[in-house]
GROMACS .gro file of C-alpha atoms in nm:
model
  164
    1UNK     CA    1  11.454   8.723  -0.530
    2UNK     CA    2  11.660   8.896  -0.833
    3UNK     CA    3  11.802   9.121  -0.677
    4UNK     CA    4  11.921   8.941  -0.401
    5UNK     CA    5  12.070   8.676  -0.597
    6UNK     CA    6  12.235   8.957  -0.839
    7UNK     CA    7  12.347   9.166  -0.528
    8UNK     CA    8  12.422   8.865  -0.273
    9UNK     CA    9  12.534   8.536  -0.480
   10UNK     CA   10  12.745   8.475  -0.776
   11UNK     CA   11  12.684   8.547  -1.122
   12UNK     CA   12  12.625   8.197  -1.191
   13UNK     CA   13  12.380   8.151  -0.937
   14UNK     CA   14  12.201   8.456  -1.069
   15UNK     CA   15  12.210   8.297  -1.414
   16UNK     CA   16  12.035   7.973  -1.346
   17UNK     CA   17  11.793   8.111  -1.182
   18UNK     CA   18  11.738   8.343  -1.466
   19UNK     CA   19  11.725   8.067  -1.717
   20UNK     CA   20  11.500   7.822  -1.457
   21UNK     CA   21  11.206   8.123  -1.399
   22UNK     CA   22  11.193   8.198  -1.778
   23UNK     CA   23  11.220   7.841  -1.919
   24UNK     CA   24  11.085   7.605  -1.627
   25UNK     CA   25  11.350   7.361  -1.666
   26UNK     CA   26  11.368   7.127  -1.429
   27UNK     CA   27  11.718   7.248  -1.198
   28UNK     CA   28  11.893   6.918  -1.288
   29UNK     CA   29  11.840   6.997  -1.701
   30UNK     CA   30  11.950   7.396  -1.635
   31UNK     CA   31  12.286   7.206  -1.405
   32UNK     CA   32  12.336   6.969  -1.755
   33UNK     CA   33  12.378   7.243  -1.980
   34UNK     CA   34  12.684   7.323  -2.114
   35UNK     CA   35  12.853   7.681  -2.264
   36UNK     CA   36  12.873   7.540  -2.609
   37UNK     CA   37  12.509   7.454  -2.570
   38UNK     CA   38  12.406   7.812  -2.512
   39UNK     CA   39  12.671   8.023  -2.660
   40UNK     CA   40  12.525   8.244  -2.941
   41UNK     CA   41  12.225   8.047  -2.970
   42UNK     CA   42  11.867   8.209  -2.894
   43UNK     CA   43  11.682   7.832  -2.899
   44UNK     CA   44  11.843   7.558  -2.784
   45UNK     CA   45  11.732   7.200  -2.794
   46UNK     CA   46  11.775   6.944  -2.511
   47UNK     CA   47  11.683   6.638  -2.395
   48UNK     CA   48  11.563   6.641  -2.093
   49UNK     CA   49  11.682   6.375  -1.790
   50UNK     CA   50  11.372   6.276  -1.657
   51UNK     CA   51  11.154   6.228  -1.927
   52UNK     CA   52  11.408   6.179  -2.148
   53UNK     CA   53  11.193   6.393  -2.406
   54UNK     CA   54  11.352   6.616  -2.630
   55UNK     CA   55  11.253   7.017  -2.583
   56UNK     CA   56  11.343   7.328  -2.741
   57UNK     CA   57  11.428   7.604  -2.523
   58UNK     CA   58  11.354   7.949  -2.648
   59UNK     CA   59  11.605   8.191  -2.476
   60UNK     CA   60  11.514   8.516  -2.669
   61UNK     CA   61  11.456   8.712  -2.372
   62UNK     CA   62  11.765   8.655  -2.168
   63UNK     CA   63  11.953   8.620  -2.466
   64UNK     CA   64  12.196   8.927  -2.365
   65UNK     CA   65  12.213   8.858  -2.007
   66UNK     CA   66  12.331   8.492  -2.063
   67UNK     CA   67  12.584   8.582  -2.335
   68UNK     CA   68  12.786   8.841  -2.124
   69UNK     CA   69  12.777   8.547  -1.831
   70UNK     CA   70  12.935   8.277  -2.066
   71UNK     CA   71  13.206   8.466  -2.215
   72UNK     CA   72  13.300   8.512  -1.806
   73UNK     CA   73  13.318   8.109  -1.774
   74UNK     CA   74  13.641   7.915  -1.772
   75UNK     CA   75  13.458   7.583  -1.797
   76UNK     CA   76  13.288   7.332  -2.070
   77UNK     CA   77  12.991   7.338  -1.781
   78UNK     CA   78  12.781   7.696  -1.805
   79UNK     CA   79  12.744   7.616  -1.376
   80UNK     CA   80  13.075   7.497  -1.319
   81UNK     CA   81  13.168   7.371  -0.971
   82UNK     CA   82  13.491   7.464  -0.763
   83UNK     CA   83  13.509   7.047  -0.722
   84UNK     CA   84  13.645   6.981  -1.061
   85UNK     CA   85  13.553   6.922  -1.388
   86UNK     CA   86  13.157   6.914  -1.284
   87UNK     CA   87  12.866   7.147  -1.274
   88UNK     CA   88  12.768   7.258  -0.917
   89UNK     CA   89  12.538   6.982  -0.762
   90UNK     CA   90  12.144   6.989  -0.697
   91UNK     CA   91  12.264   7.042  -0.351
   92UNK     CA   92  12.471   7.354  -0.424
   93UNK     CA   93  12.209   7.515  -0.658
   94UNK     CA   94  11.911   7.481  -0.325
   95UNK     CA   95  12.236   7.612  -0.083
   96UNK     CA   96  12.257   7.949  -0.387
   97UNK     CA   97  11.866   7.988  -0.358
   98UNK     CA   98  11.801   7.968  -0.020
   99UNK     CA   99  12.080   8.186   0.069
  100UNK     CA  100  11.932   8.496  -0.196
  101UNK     CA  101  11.558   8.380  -0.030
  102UNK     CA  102  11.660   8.406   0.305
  103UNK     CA  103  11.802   8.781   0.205
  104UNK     CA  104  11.480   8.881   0.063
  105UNK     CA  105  11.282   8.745   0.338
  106UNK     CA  106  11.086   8.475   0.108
  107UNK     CA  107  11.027   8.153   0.281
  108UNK     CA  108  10.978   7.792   0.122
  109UNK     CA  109  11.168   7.835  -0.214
  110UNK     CA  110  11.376   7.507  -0.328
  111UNK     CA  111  11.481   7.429  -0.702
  112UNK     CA  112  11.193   7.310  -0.785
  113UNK     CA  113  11.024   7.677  -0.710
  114UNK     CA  114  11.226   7.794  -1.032
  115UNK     CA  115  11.022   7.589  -1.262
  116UNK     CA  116  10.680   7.646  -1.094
  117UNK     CA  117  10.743   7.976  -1.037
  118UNK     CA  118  10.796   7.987  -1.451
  119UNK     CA  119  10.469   7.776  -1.464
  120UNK     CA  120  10.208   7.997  -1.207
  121UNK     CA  121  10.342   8.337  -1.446
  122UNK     CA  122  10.318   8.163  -1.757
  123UNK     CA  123   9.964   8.063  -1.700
  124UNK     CA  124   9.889   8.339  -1.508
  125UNK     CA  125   9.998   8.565  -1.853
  126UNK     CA  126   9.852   8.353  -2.104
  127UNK     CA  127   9.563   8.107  -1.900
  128UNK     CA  128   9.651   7.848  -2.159
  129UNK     CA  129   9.699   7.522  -1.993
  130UNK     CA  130   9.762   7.324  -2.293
  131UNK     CA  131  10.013   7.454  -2.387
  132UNK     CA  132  10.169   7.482  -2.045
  133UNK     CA  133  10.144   7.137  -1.994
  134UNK     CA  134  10.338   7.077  -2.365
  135UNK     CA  135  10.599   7.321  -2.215
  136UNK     CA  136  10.702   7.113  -1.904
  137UNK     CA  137  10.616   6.795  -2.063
  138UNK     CA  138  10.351   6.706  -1.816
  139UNK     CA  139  10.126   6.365  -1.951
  140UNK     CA  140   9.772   6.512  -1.817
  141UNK     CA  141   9.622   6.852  -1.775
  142UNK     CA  142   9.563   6.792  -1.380
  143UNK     CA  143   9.910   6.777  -1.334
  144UNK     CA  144   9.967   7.083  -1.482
  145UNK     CA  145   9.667   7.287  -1.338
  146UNK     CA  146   9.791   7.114  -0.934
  147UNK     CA  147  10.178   7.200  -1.038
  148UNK     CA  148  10.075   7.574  -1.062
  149UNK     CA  149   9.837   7.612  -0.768
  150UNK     CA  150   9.542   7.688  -0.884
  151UNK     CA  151   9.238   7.701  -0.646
  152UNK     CA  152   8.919   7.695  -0.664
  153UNK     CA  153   8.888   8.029  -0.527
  154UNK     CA  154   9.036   8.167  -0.820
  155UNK     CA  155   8.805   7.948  -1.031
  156UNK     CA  156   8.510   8.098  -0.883
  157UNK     CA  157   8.649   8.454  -0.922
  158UNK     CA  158   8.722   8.397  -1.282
  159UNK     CA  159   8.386   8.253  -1.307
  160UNK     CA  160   8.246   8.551  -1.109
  161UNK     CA  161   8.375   8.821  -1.450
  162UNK     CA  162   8.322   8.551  -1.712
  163UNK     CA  163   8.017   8.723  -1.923
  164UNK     CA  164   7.922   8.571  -2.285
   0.00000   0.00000   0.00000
């Protein structure tokens, strides 16, 4: 999906995807964020629209990559729109995705696949689910553990190579 947003869509496109699979912002927090919010800054802290919680963003490891991007941008908005002074819409960001999934044949992906997607490898790395559900400010733990899919098969398989 990378590489087809990299080699197919804009920059920008590439970018908040980027920032939504290695965060798991929520696509209408990554659309809010400004140049001046992210320029030269490895953590950033922002409040975020739907919970209206405040979050700190660690942005270490595409640090370079989103850097380079916003010295290219000619806007206060790090996802500027061609509509004015606005960042692209919700709309416009699904449009970006889909286009980049349809080229690398993945079915099913919306904006909200960004932040799941960051949720399922995040888990899936560390199989800490309190602190995943601290990270996308979920309220319970079965939130968390539905939001990233995980099945009972893989319960019993865990279960299956769990030896004290």
């Amino acid at each position: 999906m990378k590489w087809a947003l990299k080699r197919f869509c804009l920059e920008r496109d590439y970018i908040m995807f980027l920032i939504g699979i290695n965060t798991g912002l929520r696509v209408s927090d990554i659309l809010a964020l400004k140049v001046s919010d992210v320029k030269r800054k490895k953590r950033i802290i922002i409040k975020e629209g739907k919970t209206k919680k405040t979050r700190t963003i660690n942005l270490t490891n595409i640090y370079d990559e989103i850097q380079s991007y916003a010295k290219t941008v000619d806007s206060k908005w790090l996802f500027p729109s061609r509509k004015g002074d606005k960042p692209i819409s919700t709309t416009q960001a699904y449009r970006q995705l889909q286009k980049a999934a349809d080229m690398a044949e993945i079915e099913s992906v919306g904006t909200h696949t960004m932040r799941k997607t960051f949720g399922y490898w995040y888990y899936k790395q560390t199989k800490d689910v309190a602190q995943l559900q601290k990270i996308l400010n979920h309220h319970h733990p079965e939130v968390t553990i539905d939001y990233i899919g995980i099945t009972d098969e893989e319960i019993e398989n865990e279960l299956n190579e769990f030896v004290l």
